[in-house]
Structures are given as structure tokens and as C-alpha cells.
Amino acid sequence: MNIRRLPGLLALPVLAVLLAGCGIRSTEVPTDFGPAPSRVRCSLADPGRATQGGAGVPVQVFLLCGSSLVAVDRAVPVPDGAAGAERRVLVAQGLLDQLAQSPSAAEKEAGYTTDVRGGVTVSGPGADDPDDALRLSAAPGSLTSYALAQVVCTLSDSAATEGDGSVVLGGPGTQPPRRYACTSGVRSRPGSNEPPSSEVTDG
């Protein structure tokens, strides 16, 4: 073996280490994570505009966005001269109809959805019900937790009720109506927190 070649041979490992330190090191971990996930904005470009419903009484309905309920501006038609119990029922029906409508293109783009299905009608109180009770054509207990939260929170903060954060709802049968409340927990997690209800004692 030629002794004079040893320094050159010893320099090869050092040179390899230096070269490895330059540039980008290889890795077995994939670096292509694909496009960034889209974020649900839950806000509209023009929140002051009633997106659906046209002319009528300005109202707000609660739609689902992400895991929460978010208020959206709408309008419901109410005939001139309607007052008292008649007006309350007309407003309540208009709100239910708005909830059942498919969100507009802008609302869908912002991430809004609804779990309320069409065909549900509302009427005034039965003979033994409190004056502020509303009777639905579908029993409240038959609605999904999301739909019930949307209905309760929308009606409880409208001209269809007393505006105290609750609404007295019953179904089509003779079962006594119950008072449902729209709480912060219901608004933030409607799928996990159903609107709390209690018996109605005032007739």
C-alpha cells in the first residue's frame, strides 16, 4: 500500500461530512401536505343586508355555522293591520319558513347551514295554553337537537314572544306546552346542549 496516498484517503470522510452539511438534507418524512384547509368564516361580506326574505319586518334567525348558532339578518312579510296574537303567529311562521330555506350562496360560502326542515307550521295557543304559547305541527321533541336549538333561539328573541330569552312551545296534540330557553351553552354548542325546558304553570 502506498503510504503517500493515506492523507488523501483520510480526507474523503471529512469532505463527505462537509458536503452533507451544505444544501438540503434528504428526509423520509413527506413534505407535500396538500392545500391548506379552508376556514369557516361565519361572517358575511355584507352583514347589514337581509340576504333572503325581501321586504317585510326585519328579523334575525339563527343558522348553524361550525359548531355554533350565529344570527343572520332576514325579513318576514306581515300584512298591514295584523296585531296581537295574529301578528305573533304570522311572525313565528315567517321565522320558521326562513329557517327552513336553504342558505343563500353567500351564506353557504361563509359556512352557514340549517337543520330545520320545511313543512312545519305554527298556530296560536290551545284552549288551556298560556296566551304566549305557540303550537307547532311537529312536536318539539321530534326535532333534531340542532333544529330545536335553531327554532328556540330564533323565536325566543323575536316579536313572536315576550323577548325574555324563552319561548313556550307545544306540539299538535294535547300534551301541555313547555317553556324552552335559549342559553349561551345552546348557542355555542347546539349539538351537545339541547334547550332546557320547564313546565308552564301559568294558564
PDB file of C-alpha atoms in Angstrom:
ATOM      1  CA  MET A   1       0.000   0.000   0.000  1.00  0.00           C
ATOM      2  CA  ASN A   2       1.280   3.427  -0.935  1.00  0.00           C
ATOM      3  CA  ILE A   3       1.755   5.397   2.322  1.00  0.00           C
ATOM      4  CA  ARG A   4       1.800   8.680   0.414  1.00  0.00           C
ATOM      5  CA  ARG A   5      -1.881   8.205  -0.550  1.00  0.00           C
ATOM      6  CA  LEU A   6      -3.087   7.942   3.095  1.00  0.00           C
ATOM      7  CA  PRO A   7      -3.658  11.688   3.689  1.00  0.00           C
ATOM      8  CA  GLY A   8      -5.916  11.815   0.623  1.00  0.00           C
ATOM      9  CA  LEU A   9      -7.895   8.770   1.780  1.00  0.00           C
ATOM     10  CA  LEU A  10      -8.328  10.217   5.264  1.00  0.00           C
ATOM     11  CA  ALA A  11      -9.633  13.451   3.784  1.00  0.00           C
ATOM     12  CA  LEU A  12     -12.531  11.745   1.994  1.00  0.00           C
ATOM     13  CA  PRO A  13     -14.738  11.232   5.102  1.00  0.00           C
ATOM     14  CA  VAL A  14     -14.140  14.843   6.158  1.00  0.00           C
ATOM     15  CA  LEU A  15     -15.112  16.080   2.697  1.00  0.00           C
ATOM     16  CA  ALA A  16     -18.300  13.968   2.749  1.00  0.00           C
ATOM     17  CA  VAL A  17     -19.336  15.442   6.088  1.00  0.00           C
ATOM     18  CA  LEU A  18     -18.755  18.974   4.811  1.00  0.00           C
ATOM     19  CA  LEU A  19     -20.749  18.326   1.647  1.00  0.00           C
ATOM     20  CA  ALA A  20     -23.605  16.816   3.642  1.00  0.00           C
ATOM     21  CA  GLY A  21     -23.779  19.998   5.721  1.00  0.00           C
ATOM     22  CA  CYS A  22     -24.399  22.104   2.633  1.00  0.00           C
ATOM     23  CA  GLY A  23     -27.706  22.293   0.806  1.00  0.00           C
ATOM     24  CA  ILE A  24     -30.922  20.486   1.775  1.00  0.00           C
ATOM     25  CA  ARG A  25     -30.693  17.229   3.628  1.00  0.00           C
ATOM     26  CA  SER A  26     -32.886  14.403   2.436  1.00  0.00           C
ATOM     27  CA  THR A  27     -35.764  13.279   4.612  1.00  0.00           C
ATOM     28  CA  GLU A  28     -38.162  10.360   4.609  1.00  0.00           C
ATOM     29  CA  VAL A  29     -40.988  12.482   6.050  1.00  0.00           C
ATOM     30  CA  PRO A  30     -43.419  13.632   3.299  1.00  0.00           C
ATOM     31  CA  THR A  31     -43.396  17.374   2.822  1.00  0.00           C
ATOM     32  CA  ASP A  32     -46.377  17.668   0.459  1.00  0.00           C
ATOM     33  CA  PHE A  33     -49.317  18.322   2.782  1.00  0.00           C
ATOM     34  CA  GLY A  34     -51.643  19.455   0.011  1.00  0.00           C
ATOM     35  CA  PRO A  35     -53.602  22.697   0.017  1.00  0.00           C
ATOM     36  CA  ALA A  36     -54.269  24.476   3.286  1.00  0.00           C
ATOM     37  CA  PRO A  37     -57.674  23.575   4.774  1.00  0.00           C
ATOM     38  CA  SER A  38     -60.379  26.157   4.167  1.00  0.00           C
ATOM     39  CA  ARG A  39     -61.553  28.068   7.221  1.00  0.00           C
ATOM     40  CA  VAL A  40     -65.193  28.591   8.060  1.00  0.00           C
ATOM     41  CA  ARG A  41     -65.546  32.350   8.361  1.00  0.00           C
ATOM     42  CA  CYS A  42     -69.052  32.516   9.828  1.00  0.00           C
ATOM     43  CA  SER A  43     -69.293  36.111   8.675  1.00  0.00           C
ATOM     44  CA  LEU A  44     -70.906  37.671   5.634  1.00  0.00           C
ATOM     45  CA  ALA A  45     -69.385  40.259   3.338  1.00  0.00           C
ATOM     46  CA  ASP A  46     -72.456  42.457   3.814  1.00  0.00           C
ATOM     47  CA  PRO A  47     -73.986  41.527   7.192  1.00  0.00           C
ATOM     48  CA  GLY A  48     -76.302  44.535   7.208  1.00  0.00           C
ATOM     49  CA  ARG A  49     -78.241  43.322   4.179  1.00  0.00           C
ATOM     50  CA  ALA A  50     -81.154  40.924   4.644  1.00  0.00           C
ATOM     51  CA  THR A  51     -79.875  38.069   2.488  1.00  0.00           C
ATOM     52  CA  GLN A  52     -83.258  36.447   1.960  1.00  0.00           C
ATOM     53  CA  GLY A  53     -86.881  37.240   2.561  1.00  0.00           C
ATOM     54  CA  GLY A  54     -87.219  40.523   0.664  1.00  0.00           C
ATOM     55  CA  ALA A  55     -89.354  43.319   2.082  1.00  0.00           C
ATOM     56  CA  GLY A  56     -91.043  42.896   5.417  1.00  0.00           C
ATOM     57  CA  VAL A  57     -90.367  43.084   9.122  1.00  0.00           C
ATOM     58  CA  PRO A  58     -86.595  42.929   9.839  1.00  0.00           C
ATOM     59  CA  VAL A  59     -85.768  39.847  11.929  1.00  0.00           C
ATOM     60  CA  GLN A  60     -82.852  37.652  12.840  1.00  0.00           C
ATOM     61  CA  VAL A  61     -82.714  33.883  12.507  1.00  0.00           C
ATOM     62  CA  PHE A  62     -80.127  31.556  13.979  1.00  0.00           C
ATOM     63  CA  LEU A  63     -78.276  29.397  11.463  1.00  0.00           C
ATOM     64  CA  LEU A  64     -75.614  26.789  12.123  1.00  0.00           C
ATOM     65  CA  CYS A  65     -72.011  27.673  11.386  1.00  0.00           C
ATOM     66  CA  GLY A  66     -69.236  25.381  12.534  1.00  0.00           C
ATOM     67  CA  SER A  67     -70.431  24.103  15.889  1.00  0.00           C
ATOM     68  CA  SER A  68     -72.339  27.251  16.913  1.00  0.00           C
ATOM     69  CA  LEU A  69     -75.509  29.204  16.245  1.00  0.00           C
ATOM     70  CA  VAL A  70     -74.993  32.535  14.502  1.00  0.00           C
ATOM     71  CA  ALA A  71     -77.629  35.242  13.975  1.00  0.00           C
ATOM     72  CA  VAL A  72     -78.332  36.261  10.379  1.00  0.00           C
ATOM     73  CA  ASP A  73     -80.469  39.186   9.202  1.00  0.00           C
ATOM     74  CA  ARG A  74     -83.655  38.320   7.331  1.00  0.00           C
ATOM     75  CA  ALA A  75     -87.129  39.797   6.777  1.00  0.00           C
ATOM     76  CA  VAL A  76     -90.592  38.261   7.098  1.00  0.00           C
ATOM     77  CA  PRO A  77     -93.790  39.556   5.499  1.00  0.00           C
ATOM     78  CA  VAL A  78     -96.526  40.680   7.887  1.00  0.00           C
ATOM     79  CA  PRO A  79     -99.792  42.100   6.470  1.00  0.00           C
ATOM     80  CA  ASP A  80    -100.721  45.634   7.469  1.00  0.00           C
ATOM     81  CA  GLY A  81    -103.159  45.699  10.327  1.00  0.00           C
ATOM     82  CA  ALA A  82    -102.061  42.411  11.860  1.00  0.00           C
ATOM     83  CA  ALA A  83    -101.756  42.807  15.613  1.00  0.00           C
ATOM     84  CA  GLY A  84    -101.758  40.893  18.864  1.00  0.00           C
ATOM     85  CA  ALA A  85    -101.932  37.099  18.690  1.00  0.00           C
ATOM     86  CA  GLU A  86    -102.396  37.133  14.917  1.00  0.00           C
ATOM     87  CA  ARG A  87     -99.196  39.119  14.413  1.00  0.00           C
ATOM     88  CA  ARG A  88     -97.260  36.820  16.755  1.00  0.00           C
ATOM     89  CA  VAL A  89     -98.293  33.725  14.794  1.00  0.00           C
ATOM     90  CA  LEU A  90     -97.530  35.374  11.426  1.00  0.00           C
ATOM     91  CA  VAL A  91     -94.050  36.397  12.607  1.00  0.00           C
ATOM     92  CA  ALA A  92     -93.401  32.933  14.058  1.00  0.00           C
ATOM     93  CA  GLN A  93     -94.463  31.246  10.806  1.00  0.00           C
ATOM     94  CA  GLY A  94     -92.276  33.605   8.802  1.00  0.00           C
ATOM     95  CA  LEU A  95     -89.298  32.790  11.028  1.00  0.00           C
ATOM     96  CA  LEU A  96     -89.853  29.040  10.640  1.00  0.00           C
ATOM     97  CA  ASP A  97     -90.074  29.454   6.870  1.00  0.00           C
ATOM     98  CA  GLN A  98     -86.818  31.411   6.859  1.00  0.00           C
ATOM     99  CA  LEU A  99     -85.094  28.739   8.930  1.00  0.00           C
ATOM    100  CA  ALA A 100     -86.280  26.043   6.514  1.00  0.00           C
ATOM    101  CA  GLN A 101     -84.956  27.869   3.447  1.00  0.00           C
ATOM    102  CA  SER A 102     -81.647  26.781   2.017  1.00  0.00           C
ATOM    103  CA  PRO A 103     -78.996  29.392   2.909  1.00  0.00           C
ATOM    104  CA  SER A 104     -78.112  31.836   0.151  1.00  0.00           C
ATOM    105  CA  ALA A 105     -74.963  31.407  -1.948  1.00  0.00           C
ATOM    106  CA  ALA A 106     -73.134  33.986   0.174  1.00  0.00           C
ATOM    107  CA  GLU A 107     -74.233  32.260   3.389  1.00  0.00           C
ATOM    108  CA  LYS A 108     -73.151  28.850   2.096  1.00  0.00           C
ATOM    109  CA  GLU A 109     -69.769  30.261   1.130  1.00  0.00           C
ATOM    110  CA  ALA A 110     -69.416  31.644   4.662  1.00  0.00           C
ATOM    111  CA  GLY A 111     -70.185  28.199   6.102  1.00  0.00           C
ATOM    112  CA  TYR A 112     -73.830  28.570   7.138  1.00  0.00           C
ATOM    113  CA  THR A 113     -76.256  25.614   7.155  1.00  0.00           C
ATOM    114  CA  THR A 114     -79.662  24.827   8.636  1.00  0.00           C
ATOM    115  CA  ASP A 115     -81.110  21.674  10.152  1.00  0.00           C
ATOM    116  CA  VAL A 116     -84.727  22.888  10.100  1.00  0.00           C
ATOM    117  CA  ARG A 117     -86.868  21.121   7.515  1.00  0.00           C
ATOM    118  CA  GLY A 118     -89.743  22.669   5.581  1.00  0.00           C
ATOM    119  CA  GLY A 119     -93.414  21.983   6.123  1.00  0.00           C
ATOM    120  CA  VAL A 120     -93.598  22.855   9.828  1.00  0.00           C
ATOM    121  CA  THR A 121     -96.474  25.207  10.595  1.00  0.00           C
ATOM    122  CA  VAL A 122     -97.282  27.179  13.717  1.00  0.00           C
ATOM    123  CA  SER A 123    -100.561  28.185  15.354  1.00  0.00           C
ATOM    124  CA  GLY A 124    -101.610  30.079  18.433  1.00  0.00           C
ATOM    125  CA  PRO A 125    -102.290  28.683  21.910  1.00  0.00           C
ATOM    126  CA  GLY A 126    -104.794  25.946  22.621  1.00  0.00           C
ATOM    127  CA  ALA A 127    -107.760  26.384  24.955  1.00  0.00           C
ATOM    128  CA  ASP A 128    -105.786  25.619  28.113  1.00  0.00           C
ATOM    129  CA  ASP A 129    -102.453  27.063  26.986  1.00  0.00           C
ATOM    130  CA  PRO A 130    -100.829  30.301  28.173  1.00  0.00           C
ATOM    131  CA  ASP A 131    -101.533  33.286  25.945  1.00  0.00           C
ATOM    132  CA  ASP A 132     -97.938  33.375  24.686  1.00  0.00           C
ATOM    133  CA  ALA A 133     -97.810  29.693  23.703  1.00  0.00           C
ATOM    134  CA  LEU A 134     -97.110  28.587  20.127  1.00  0.00           C
ATOM    135  CA  ARG A 135     -98.190  25.196  18.810  1.00  0.00           C
ATOM    136  CA  LEU A 136     -96.063  23.534  16.109  1.00  0.00           C
ATOM    137  CA  SER A 137     -97.347  20.964  13.638  1.00  0.00           C
ATOM    138  CA  ALA A 138     -94.388  18.791  14.710  1.00  0.00           C
ATOM    139  CA  ALA A 139     -93.722  18.010  18.361  1.00  0.00           C
ATOM    140  CA  PRO A 140     -90.638  19.891  19.599  1.00  0.00           C
ATOM    141  CA  GLY A 141     -89.220  16.594  20.861  1.00  0.00           C
ATOM    142  CA  SER A 142     -89.311  15.158  17.340  1.00  0.00           C
ATOM    143  CA  LEU A 143     -86.893  17.800  16.037  1.00  0.00           C
ATOM    144  CA  THR A 144     -83.165  17.185  15.970  1.00  0.00           C
ATOM    145  CA  SER A 145     -81.174  18.880  18.724  1.00  0.00           C
ATOM    146  CA  TYR A 146     -79.751  21.318  16.151  1.00  0.00           C
ATOM    147  CA  ALA A 147     -83.164  22.160  14.665  1.00  0.00           C
ATOM    148  CA  LEU A 148     -84.749  22.607  18.093  1.00  0.00           C
ATOM    149  CA  ALA A 149     -81.925  24.940  19.127  1.00  0.00           C
ATOM    150  CA  GLN A 150     -82.391  26.991  15.949  1.00  0.00           C
ATOM    151  CA  VAL A 151     -86.165  27.243  16.462  1.00  0.00           C
ATOM    152  CA  VAL A 152     -85.983  28.073  20.173  1.00  0.00           C
ATOM    153  CA  CYS A 153     -83.244  30.682  19.861  1.00  0.00           C
ATOM    154  CA  THR A 154     -84.856  32.304  16.813  1.00  0.00           C
ATOM    155  CA  LEU A 155     -88.350  32.505  18.300  1.00  0.00           C
ATOM    156  CA  SER A 156     -87.256  33.455  21.819  1.00  0.00           C
ATOM    157  CA  ASP A 157     -85.613  36.651  20.595  1.00  0.00           C
ATOM    158  CA  SER A 158     -88.350  37.833  18.249  1.00  0.00           C
ATOM    159  CA  ALA A 159     -91.657  39.696  18.069  1.00  0.00           C
ATOM    160  CA  ALA A 160     -93.370  36.305  18.283  1.00  0.00           C
ATOM    161  CA  THR A 161     -92.559  36.036  22.002  1.00  0.00           C
ATOM    162  CA  GLU A 162     -92.081  38.153  25.101  1.00  0.00           C
ATOM    163  CA  GLY A 163     -88.410  38.683  24.278  1.00  0.00           C
ATOM    164  CA  ASP A 164     -87.149  37.252  27.581  1.00  0.00           C
ATOM    165  CA  GLY A 165     -84.923  34.579  26.027  1.00  0.00           C
ATOM    166  CA  SER A 166     -87.556  31.848  26.191  1.00  0.00           C
ATOM    167  CA  VAL A 167     -90.495  30.558  24.184  1.00  0.00           C
ATOM    168  CA  VAL A 168     -93.494  28.394  25.112  1.00  0.00           C
ATOM    169  CA  LEU A 169     -93.798  25.613  22.546  1.00  0.00           C
ATOM    170  CA  GLY A 170     -96.126  22.680  22.149  1.00  0.00           C
ATOM    171  CA  GLY A 171     -96.878  20.078  19.519  1.00  0.00           C
ATOM    172  CA  PRO A 172    -100.041  19.245  17.595  1.00  0.00           C
ATOM    173  CA  GLY A 173    -101.561  17.033  20.314  1.00  0.00           C
ATOM    174  CA  THR A 174    -102.939  17.677  23.770  1.00  0.00           C
ATOM    175  CA  GLN A 175     -99.586  17.387  25.537  1.00  0.00           C
ATOM    176  CA  PRO A 176     -99.061  20.551  27.625  1.00  0.00           C
ATOM    177  CA  PRO A 177     -96.580  23.013  26.104  1.00  0.00           C
ATOM    178  CA  ARG A 178     -93.250  23.657  27.778  1.00  0.00           C
ATOM    179  CA  ARG A 179     -91.117  26.760  28.170  1.00  0.00           C
ATOM    180  CA  TYR A 180     -87.804  26.436  26.314  1.00  0.00           C
ATOM    181  CA  ALA A 181     -84.838  28.718  26.968  1.00  0.00           C
ATOM    182  CA  CYS A 182     -82.058  29.808  24.633  1.00  0.00           C
ATOM    183  CA  THR A 183     -78.903  29.792  26.771  1.00  0.00           C
ATOM    184  CA  SER A 184     -75.313  30.664  25.929  1.00  0.00           C
ATOM    185  CA  GLY A 185     -74.484  26.952  26.064  1.00  0.00           C
ATOM    186  CA  VAL A 186     -77.179  26.198  23.485  1.00  0.00           C
ATOM    187  CA  ARG A 187     -75.894  28.939  21.186  1.00  0.00           C
ATOM    188  CA  SER A 188     -72.275  27.819  21.445  1.00  0.00           C
ATOM    189  CA  ARG A 189     -72.821  24.028  21.310  1.00  0.00           C
ATOM    190  CA  PRO A 190     -76.311  23.287  19.952  1.00  0.00           C
ATOM    191  CA  GLY A 191     -75.457  19.680  19.168  1.00  0.00           C
ATOM    192  CA  SER A 192     -74.360  18.935  22.723  1.00  0.00           C
ATOM    193  CA  ASN A 193     -76.731  21.182  24.679  1.00  0.00           C
ATOM    194  CA  GLU A 194     -80.441  20.917  23.967  1.00  0.00           C
ATOM    195  CA  PRO A 195     -82.527  23.920  25.016  1.00  0.00           C
ATOM    196  CA  PRO A 196     -83.553  23.421  28.661  1.00  0.00           C
ATOM    197  CA  SER A 197     -87.306  23.252  29.203  1.00  0.00           C
ATOM    198  CA  SER A 198     -89.657  23.502  32.133  1.00  0.00           C
ATOM    199  CA  GLU A 199     -93.341  23.035  32.833  1.00  0.00           C
ATOM    200  CA  VAL A 200     -95.589  26.019  32.293  1.00  0.00           C
ATOM    201  CA  THR A 201     -97.534  26.804  35.425  1.00  0.00           C
ATOM    202  CA  ASP A 202     -99.404  29.912  34.301  1.00  0.00           C
ATOM    203  CA  GLY A 203    -102.572  29.191  32.327  1.00  0.00           C
TER     204      GLY A 203
END
